[in-house]
mmCIF file of C-alpha atoms in Angstrom:
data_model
loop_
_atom_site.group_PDB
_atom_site.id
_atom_site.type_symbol
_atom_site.label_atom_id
_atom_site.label_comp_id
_atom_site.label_asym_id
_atom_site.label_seq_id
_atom_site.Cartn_x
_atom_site.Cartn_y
_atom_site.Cartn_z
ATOM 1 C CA UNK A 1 16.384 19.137 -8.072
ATOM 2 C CA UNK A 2 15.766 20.967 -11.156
ATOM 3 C CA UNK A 3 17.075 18.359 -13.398
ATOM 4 C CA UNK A 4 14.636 15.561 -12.060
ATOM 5 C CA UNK A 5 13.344 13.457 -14.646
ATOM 6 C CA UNK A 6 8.923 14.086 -14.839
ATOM 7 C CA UNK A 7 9.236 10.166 -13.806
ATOM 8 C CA UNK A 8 10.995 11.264 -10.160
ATOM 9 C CA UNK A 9 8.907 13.961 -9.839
ATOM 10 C CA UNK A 10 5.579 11.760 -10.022
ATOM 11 C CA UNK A 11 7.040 9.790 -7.666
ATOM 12 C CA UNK A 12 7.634 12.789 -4.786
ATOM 13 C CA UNK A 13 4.238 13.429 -5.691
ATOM 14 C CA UNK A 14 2.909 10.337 -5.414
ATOM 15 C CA UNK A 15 4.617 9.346 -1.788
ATOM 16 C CA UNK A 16 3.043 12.921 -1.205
ATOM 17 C CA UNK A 17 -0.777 11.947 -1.885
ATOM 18 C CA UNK A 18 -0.299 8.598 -0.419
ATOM 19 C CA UNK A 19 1.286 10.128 3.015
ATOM 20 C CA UNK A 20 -0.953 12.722 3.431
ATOM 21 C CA UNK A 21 -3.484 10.401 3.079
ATOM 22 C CA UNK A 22 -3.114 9.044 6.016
ATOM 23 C CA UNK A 23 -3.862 12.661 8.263
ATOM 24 C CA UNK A 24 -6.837 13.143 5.981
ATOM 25 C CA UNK A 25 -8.355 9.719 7.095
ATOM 26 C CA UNK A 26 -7.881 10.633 10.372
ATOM 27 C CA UNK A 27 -9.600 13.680 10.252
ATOM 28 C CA UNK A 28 -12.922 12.273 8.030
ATOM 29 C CA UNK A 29 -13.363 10.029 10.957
ATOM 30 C CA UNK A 30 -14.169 12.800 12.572
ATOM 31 C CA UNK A 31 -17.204 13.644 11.078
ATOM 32 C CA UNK A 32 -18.211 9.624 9.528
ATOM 33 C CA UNK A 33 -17.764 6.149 11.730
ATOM 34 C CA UNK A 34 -15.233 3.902 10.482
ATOM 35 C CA UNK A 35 -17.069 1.439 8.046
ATOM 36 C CA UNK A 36 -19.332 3.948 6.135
ATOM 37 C CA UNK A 37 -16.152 6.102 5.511
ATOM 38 C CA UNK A 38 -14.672 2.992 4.326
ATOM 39 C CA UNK A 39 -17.446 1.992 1.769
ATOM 40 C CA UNK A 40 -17.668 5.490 1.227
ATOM 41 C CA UNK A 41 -14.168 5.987 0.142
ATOM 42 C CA UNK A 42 -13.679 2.854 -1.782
ATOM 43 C CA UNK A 43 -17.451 2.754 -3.373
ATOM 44 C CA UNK A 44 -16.336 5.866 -4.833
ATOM 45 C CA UNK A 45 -12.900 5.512 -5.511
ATOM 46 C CA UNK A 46 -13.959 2.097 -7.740
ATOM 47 C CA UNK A 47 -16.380 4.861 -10.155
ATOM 48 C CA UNK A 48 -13.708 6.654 -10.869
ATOM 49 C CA UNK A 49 -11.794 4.333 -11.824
ATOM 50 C CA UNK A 50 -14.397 3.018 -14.191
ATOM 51 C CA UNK A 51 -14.808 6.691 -15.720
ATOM 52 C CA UNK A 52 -11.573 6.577 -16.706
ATOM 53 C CA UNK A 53 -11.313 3.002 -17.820
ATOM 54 C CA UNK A 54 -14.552 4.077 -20.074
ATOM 55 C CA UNK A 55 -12.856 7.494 -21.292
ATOM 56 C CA UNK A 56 -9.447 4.968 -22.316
ATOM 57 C CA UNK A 57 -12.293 2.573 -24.475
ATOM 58 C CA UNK A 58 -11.515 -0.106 -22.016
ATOM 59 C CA UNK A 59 -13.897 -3.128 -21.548
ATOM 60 C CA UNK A 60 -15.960 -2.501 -18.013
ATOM 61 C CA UNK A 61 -16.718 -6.371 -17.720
ATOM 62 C CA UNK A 62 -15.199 -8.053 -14.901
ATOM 63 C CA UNK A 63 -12.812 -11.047 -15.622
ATOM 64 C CA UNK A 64 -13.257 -14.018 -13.009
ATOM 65 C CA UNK A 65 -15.762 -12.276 -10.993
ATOM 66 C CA UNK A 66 -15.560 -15.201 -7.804
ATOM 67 C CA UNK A 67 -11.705 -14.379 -7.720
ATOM 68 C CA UNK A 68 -12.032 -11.051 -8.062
ATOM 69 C CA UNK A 69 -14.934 -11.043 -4.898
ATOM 70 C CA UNK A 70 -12.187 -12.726 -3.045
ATOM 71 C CA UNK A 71 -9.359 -11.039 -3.824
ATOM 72 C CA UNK A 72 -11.650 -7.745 -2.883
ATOM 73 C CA UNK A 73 -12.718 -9.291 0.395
ATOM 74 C CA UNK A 74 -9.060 -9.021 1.473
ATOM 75 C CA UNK A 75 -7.907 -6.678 -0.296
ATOM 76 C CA UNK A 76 -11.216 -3.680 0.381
ATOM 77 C CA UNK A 77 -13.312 -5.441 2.982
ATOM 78 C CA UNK A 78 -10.895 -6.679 5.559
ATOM 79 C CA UNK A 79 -7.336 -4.343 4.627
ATOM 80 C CA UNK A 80 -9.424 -0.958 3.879
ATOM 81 C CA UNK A 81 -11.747 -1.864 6.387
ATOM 82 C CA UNK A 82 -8.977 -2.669 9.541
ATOM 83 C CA UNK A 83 -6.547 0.275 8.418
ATOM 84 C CA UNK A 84 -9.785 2.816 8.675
ATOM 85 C CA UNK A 85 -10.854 0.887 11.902
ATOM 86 C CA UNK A 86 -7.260 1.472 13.224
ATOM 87 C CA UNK A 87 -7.217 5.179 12.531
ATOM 88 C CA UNK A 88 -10.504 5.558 14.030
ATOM 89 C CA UNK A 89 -8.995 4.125 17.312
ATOM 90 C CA UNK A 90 -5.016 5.195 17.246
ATOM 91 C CA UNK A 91 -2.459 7.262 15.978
ATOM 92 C CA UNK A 92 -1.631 8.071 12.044
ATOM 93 C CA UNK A 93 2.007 7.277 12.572
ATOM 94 C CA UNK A 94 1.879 3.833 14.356
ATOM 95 C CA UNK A 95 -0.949 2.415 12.103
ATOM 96 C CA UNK A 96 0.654 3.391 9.025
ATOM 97 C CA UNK A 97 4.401 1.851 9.777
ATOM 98 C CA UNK A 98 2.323 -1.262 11.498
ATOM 99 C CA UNK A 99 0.454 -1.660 8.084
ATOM 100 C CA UNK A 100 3.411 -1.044 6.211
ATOM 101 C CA UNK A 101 4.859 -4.291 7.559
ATOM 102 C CA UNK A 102 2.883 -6.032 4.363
ATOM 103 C CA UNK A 103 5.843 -7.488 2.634
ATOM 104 C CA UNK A 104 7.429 -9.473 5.661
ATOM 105 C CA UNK A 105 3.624 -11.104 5.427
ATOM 106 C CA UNK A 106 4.439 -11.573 2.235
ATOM 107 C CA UNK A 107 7.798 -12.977 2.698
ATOM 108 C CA UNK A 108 6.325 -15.375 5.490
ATOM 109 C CA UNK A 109 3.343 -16.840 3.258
ATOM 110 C CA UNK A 110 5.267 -17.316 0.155
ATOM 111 C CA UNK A 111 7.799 -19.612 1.446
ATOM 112 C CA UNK A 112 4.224 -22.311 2.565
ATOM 113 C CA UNK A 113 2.214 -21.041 -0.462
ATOM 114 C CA UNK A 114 4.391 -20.475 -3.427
ATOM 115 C CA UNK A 115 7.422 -21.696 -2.079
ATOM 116 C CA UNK A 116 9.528 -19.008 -2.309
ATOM 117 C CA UNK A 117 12.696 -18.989 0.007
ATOM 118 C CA UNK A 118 14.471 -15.862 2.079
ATOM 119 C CA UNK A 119 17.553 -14.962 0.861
ATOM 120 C CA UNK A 120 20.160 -12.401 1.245
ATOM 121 C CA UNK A 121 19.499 -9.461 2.734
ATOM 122 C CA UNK A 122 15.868 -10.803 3.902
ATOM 123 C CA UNK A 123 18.098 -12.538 6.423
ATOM 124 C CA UNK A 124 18.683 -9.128 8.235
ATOM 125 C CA UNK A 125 15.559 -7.437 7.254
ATOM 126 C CA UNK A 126 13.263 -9.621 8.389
ATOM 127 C CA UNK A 127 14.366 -9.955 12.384
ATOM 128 C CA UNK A 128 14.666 -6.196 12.429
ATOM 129 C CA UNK A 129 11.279 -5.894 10.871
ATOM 130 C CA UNK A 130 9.798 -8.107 13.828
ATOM 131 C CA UNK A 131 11.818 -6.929 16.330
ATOM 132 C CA UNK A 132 10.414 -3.340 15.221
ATOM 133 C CA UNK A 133 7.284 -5.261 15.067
ATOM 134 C CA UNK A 134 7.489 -6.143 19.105
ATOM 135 C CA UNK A 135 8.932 -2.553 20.415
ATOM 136 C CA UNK A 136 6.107 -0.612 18.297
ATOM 137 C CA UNK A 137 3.117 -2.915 19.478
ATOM 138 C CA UNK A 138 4.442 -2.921 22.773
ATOM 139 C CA UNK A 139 3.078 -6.210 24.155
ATOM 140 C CA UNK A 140 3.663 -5.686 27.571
ATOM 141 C CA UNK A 141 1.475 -2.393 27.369
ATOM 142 C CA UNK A 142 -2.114 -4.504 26.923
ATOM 143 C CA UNK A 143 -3.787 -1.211 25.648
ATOM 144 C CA UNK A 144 -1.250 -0.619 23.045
ATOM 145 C CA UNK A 145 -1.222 -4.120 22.422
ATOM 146 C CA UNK A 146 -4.977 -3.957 21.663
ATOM 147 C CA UNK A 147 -4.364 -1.071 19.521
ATOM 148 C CA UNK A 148 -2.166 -2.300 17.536
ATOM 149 C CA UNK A 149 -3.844 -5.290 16.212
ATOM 150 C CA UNK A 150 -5.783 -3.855 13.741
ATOM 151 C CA UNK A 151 -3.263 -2.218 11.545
ATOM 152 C CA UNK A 152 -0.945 -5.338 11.875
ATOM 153 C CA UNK A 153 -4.507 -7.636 10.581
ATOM 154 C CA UNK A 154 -4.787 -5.206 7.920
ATOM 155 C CA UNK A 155 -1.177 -5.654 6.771
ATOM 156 C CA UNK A 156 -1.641 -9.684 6.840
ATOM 157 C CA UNK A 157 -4.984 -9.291 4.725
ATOM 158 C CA UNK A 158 -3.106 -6.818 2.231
ATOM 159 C CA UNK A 159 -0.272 -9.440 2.165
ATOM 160 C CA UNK A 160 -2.720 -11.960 1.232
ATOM 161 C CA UNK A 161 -4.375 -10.276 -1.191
ATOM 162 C CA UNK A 162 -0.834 -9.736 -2.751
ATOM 163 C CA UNK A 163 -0.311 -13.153 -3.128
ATOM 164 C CA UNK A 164 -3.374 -14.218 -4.481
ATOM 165 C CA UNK A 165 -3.263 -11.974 -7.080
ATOM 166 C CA UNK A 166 0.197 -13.439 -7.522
ATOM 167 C CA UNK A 167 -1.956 -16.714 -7.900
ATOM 168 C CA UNK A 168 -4.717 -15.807 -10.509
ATOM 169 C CA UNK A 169 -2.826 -14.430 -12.617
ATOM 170 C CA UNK A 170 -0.797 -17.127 -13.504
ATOM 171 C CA UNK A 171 -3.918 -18.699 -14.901
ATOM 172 C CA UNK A 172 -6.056 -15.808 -16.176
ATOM 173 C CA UNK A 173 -5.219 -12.483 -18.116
ATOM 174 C CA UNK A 174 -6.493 -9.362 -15.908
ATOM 175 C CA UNK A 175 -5.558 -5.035 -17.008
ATOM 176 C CA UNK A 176 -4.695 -4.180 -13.402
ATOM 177 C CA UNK A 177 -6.913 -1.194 -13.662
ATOM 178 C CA UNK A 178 -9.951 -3.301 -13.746
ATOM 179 C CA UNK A 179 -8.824 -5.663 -11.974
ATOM 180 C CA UNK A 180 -8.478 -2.967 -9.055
ATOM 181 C CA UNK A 181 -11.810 -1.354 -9.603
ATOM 182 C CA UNK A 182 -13.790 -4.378 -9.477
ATOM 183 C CA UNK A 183 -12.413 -5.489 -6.388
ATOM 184 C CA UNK A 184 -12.724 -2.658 -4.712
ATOM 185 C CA UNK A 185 -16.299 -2.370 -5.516
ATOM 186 C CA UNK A 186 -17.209 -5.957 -4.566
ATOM 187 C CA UNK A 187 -14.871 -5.599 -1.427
ATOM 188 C CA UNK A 188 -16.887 -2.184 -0.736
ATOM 189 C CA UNK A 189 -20.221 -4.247 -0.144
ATOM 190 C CA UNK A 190 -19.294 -6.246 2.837
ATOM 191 C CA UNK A 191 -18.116 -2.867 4.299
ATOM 192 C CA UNK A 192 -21.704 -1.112 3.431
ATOM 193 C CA UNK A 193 -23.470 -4.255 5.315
ATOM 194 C CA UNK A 194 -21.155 -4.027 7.946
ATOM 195 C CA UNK A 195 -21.917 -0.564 8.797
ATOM 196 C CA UNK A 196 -25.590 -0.694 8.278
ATOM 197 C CA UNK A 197 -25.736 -4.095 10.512
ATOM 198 C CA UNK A 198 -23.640 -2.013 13.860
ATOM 199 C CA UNK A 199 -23.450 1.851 13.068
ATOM 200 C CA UNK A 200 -25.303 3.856 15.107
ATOM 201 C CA UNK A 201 -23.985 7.412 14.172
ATOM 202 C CA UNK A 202 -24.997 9.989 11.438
ATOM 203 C CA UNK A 203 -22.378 11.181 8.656
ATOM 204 C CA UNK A 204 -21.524 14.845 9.091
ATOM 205 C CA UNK A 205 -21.494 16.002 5.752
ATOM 206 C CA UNK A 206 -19.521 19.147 6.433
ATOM 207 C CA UNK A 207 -17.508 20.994 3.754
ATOM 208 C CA UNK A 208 -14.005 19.385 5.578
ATOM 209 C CA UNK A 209 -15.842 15.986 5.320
ATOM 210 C CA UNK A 210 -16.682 16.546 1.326
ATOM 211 C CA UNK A 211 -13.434 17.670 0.252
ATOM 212 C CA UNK A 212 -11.411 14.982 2.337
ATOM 213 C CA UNK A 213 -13.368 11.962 1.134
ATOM 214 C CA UNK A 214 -13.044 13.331 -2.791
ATOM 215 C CA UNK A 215 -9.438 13.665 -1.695
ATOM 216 C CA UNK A 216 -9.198 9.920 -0.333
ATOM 217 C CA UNK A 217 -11.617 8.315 -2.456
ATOM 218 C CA UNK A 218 -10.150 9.732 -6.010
ATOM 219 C CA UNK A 219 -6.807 11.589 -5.705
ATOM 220 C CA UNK A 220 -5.383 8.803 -3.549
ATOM 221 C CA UNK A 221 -6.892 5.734 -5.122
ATOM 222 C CA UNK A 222 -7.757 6.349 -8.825
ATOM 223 C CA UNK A 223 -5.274 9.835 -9.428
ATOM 224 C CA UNK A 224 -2.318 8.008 -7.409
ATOM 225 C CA UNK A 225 -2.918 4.507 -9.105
ATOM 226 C CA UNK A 226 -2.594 6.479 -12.785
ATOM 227 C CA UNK A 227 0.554 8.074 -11.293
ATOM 228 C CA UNK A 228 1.842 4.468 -10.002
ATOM 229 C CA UNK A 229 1.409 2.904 -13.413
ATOM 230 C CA UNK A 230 2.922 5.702 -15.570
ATOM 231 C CA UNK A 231 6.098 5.508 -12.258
ATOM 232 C CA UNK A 232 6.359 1.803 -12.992
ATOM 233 C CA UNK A 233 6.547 2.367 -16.779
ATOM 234 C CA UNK A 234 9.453 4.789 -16.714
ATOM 235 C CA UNK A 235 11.428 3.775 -13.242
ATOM 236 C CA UNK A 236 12.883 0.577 -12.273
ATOM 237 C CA UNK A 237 10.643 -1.315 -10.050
ATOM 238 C CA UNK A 238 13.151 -1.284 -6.974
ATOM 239 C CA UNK A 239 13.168 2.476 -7.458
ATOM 240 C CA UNK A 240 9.489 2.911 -7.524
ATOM 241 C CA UNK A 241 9.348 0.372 -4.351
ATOM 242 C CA UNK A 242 11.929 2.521 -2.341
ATOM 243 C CA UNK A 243 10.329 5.914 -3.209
ATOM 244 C CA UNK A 244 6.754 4.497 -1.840
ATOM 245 C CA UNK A 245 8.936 3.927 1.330
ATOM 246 C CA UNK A 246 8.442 7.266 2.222
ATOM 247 C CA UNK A 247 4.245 7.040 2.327
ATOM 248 C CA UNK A 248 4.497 6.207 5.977
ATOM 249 C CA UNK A 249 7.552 8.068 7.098
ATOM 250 C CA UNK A 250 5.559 10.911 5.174
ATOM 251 C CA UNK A 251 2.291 10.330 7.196
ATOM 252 C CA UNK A 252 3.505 10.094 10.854
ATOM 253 C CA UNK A 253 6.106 12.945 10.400
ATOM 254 C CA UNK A 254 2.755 14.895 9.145
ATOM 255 C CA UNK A 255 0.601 13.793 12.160
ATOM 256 C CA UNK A 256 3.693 14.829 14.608
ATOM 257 C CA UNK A 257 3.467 18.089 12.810
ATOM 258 C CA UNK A 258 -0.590 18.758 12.193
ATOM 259 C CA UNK A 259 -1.627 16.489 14.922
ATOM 260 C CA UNK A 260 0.459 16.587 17.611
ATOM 261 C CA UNK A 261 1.281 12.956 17.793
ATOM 262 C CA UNK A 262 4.099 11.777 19.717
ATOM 263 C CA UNK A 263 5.284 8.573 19.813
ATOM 264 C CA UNK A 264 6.922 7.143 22.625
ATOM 265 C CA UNK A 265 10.498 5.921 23.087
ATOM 266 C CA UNK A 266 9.763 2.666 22.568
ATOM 267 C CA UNK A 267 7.665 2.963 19.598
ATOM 268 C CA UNK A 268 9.635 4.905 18.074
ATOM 269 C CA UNK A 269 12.696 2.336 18.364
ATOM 270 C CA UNK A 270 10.151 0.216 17.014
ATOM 271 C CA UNK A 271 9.360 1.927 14.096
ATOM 272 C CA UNK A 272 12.580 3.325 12.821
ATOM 273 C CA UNK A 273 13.365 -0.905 12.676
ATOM 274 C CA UNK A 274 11.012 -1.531 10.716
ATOM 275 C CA UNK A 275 11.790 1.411 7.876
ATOM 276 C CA UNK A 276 15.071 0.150 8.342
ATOM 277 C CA UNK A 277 13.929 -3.275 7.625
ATOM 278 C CA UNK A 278 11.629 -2.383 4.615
ATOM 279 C CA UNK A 279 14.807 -0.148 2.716
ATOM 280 C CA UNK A 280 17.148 -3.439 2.884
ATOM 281 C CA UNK A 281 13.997 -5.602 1.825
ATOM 282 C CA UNK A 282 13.859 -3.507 -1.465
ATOM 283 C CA UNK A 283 17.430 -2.446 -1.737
ATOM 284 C CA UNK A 284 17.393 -6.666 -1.890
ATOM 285 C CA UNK A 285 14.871 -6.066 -4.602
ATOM 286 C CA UNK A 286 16.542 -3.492 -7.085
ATOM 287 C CA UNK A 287 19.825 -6.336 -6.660
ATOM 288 C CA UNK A 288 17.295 -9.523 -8.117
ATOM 289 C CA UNK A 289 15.997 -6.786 -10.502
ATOM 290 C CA UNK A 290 19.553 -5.545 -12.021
ATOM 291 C CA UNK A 291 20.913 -9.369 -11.983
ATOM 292 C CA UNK A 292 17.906 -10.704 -13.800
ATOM 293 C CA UNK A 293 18.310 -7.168 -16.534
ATOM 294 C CA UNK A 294 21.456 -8.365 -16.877
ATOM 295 C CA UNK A 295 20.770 -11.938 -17.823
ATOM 296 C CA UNK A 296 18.113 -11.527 -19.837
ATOM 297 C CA UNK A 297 19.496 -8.220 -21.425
ATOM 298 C CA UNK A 298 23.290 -8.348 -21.405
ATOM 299 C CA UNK A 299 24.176 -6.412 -25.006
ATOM 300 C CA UNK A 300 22.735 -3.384 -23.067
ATOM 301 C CA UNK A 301 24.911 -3.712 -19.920
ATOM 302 C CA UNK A 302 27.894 -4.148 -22.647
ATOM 303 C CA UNK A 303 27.053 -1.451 -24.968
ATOM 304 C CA UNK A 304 26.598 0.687 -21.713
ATOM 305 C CA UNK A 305 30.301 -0.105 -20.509
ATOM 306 C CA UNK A 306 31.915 0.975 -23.991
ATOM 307 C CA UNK A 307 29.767 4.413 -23.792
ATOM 308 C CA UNK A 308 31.012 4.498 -20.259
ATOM 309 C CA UNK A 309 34.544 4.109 -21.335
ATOM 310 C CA UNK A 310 34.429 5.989 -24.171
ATOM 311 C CA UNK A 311 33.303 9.209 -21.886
#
């Protein structure tokens, strides 16, 4: 452990923030309904983000402010709003793993949109995601059932949102910091009018309540995103994908712990098929990512082997 590179270590850290996260969610909801904790959290977590764009000299304009609306509307309004929607009505564990589910959306609308085919391990990953997918929602049970479709929307709408970011910027030139900030704060506005149109409940603003919305709002969203960025710079992407792997393991091995959750059997089947599913999706992942090094960089691979041998 002590010989971790600062790289691995942010990324322990980061699955950390992100995972307990989840429990501190939970808990705000407590004291705030669902939508006003979700404009809340992202309202603020989009200022931050513009402090520190401002304290790098960055430009605060948005670029392509329609796309950007759009891309927040599914990416803030509808994802932030249905995963805070789902805590407020079920457990930590099962919403995060059912959420987690994004990139087999991803997978599925890719192929139609940007027609991008399964292959190799997808083949395997994807009917063990789904048939995690079916034990963990539990269709036969209609209150789980019910339950369960809120975290499974917000992973669809977060799926989208990947792949129309995939979409814009082939045309138009974004920093990804921005790019985040603005759409959180247009996707936060929807959220606001939401709660204002069918909230009927007062915001306890008890100390708890303070400290875990500056925790969600900036540690998780603008702290973590800083974290992700400087990850991404000095890991391989697969690397970085598999460590993130751990956010929702993280979160409903937390809640079992803090909360008391316990999932049953079933879900729990459920849900250790779809982990399963997601490592082989991005141990598929670091393969594409070492194949295409290779091809595009192959005096390193070769220099590499003679060091190798020469040890």
């Amino acid at each position: 452990m002590a010989h971790l590179s600062p790289a691995v270590w942010s990324l322990i850290l980061l699955s950390a923030i992100w995972g307990y996260n989840w429990l501190v969610m939970k808990e705000c909801l407590r004291f705030c309904p669902p939508f006003e904790f979700a404009a809340l959290r992202t309202t603020i977590g989009a200022m931050s983000l513009f402090v520190y764009l401002a304290l790098k000299g960055s430009k605060l304009k948005p670029r392509a402010p329609v796309q950007t609306f759009i891309l927040g509307f599914f990416s803030t309004t509808l994802c932030i709003g249905l995963v805070t929607l789902s805590l407020h009505l079920g457990a930590v564990g099962k919403t995060a793993i059912l959420v987690y589910i994004m990139p087999f959306w991803v997978l599925i609308l890719a192929r139609p949109i940007l027609s991008e085919r399964l292959y190799g391990l997808h083949w395997i990953a994807v009917p063990l995601a789904f048939l995690g997918l079916v034990l963990t929602l539990e269709p036969w049970n209609l209150r789980t059932l019910l339950y369960g479709i809120p975290p499974v929307l917000a992973g669809v709408a977060w799926a989208v949102s990947v792949i129309y970011t995939k979409i814009i910027r082939k045309n138009i030139e974004f920093e990804l910091i921005s790019l985040t900030a603005w759409q959180m704060l247009f996707g936060a506005i929807p959220l606001a009018l939401t709660a204002a149109l069918i909230s009927r409940e007062q915001i306890h603003w008890t100390p708890y309540f303070v400290v875990g919305l500056v925790y969600s709002a900036v540690i998780s969203q603008a702290v973590a995103l800083a974290l992700w960025f400087y990850i991404l710079q000095e890991l391989p992407a697969g690397m970085a994908s598999l460590g993130t792997l751990a956010t929702p393991v993280l979160g409903t091995l937390m809640a079992a712990i803090q909360l008391g959750e316990r999932p049953t059997l079933t879900e729990l089947s459920g849900m250790i098929l779809i982990v399963i599913g997601l490592i082989l999706l991005t141990i598929q992942g670091m393969v594409q990512v070492e194949k295409l090094n290779r091809y595009l960089f192959p005096f390193n691979y070769k220099k590499r082997g003679r060091v190798e041998d020469e040890r």
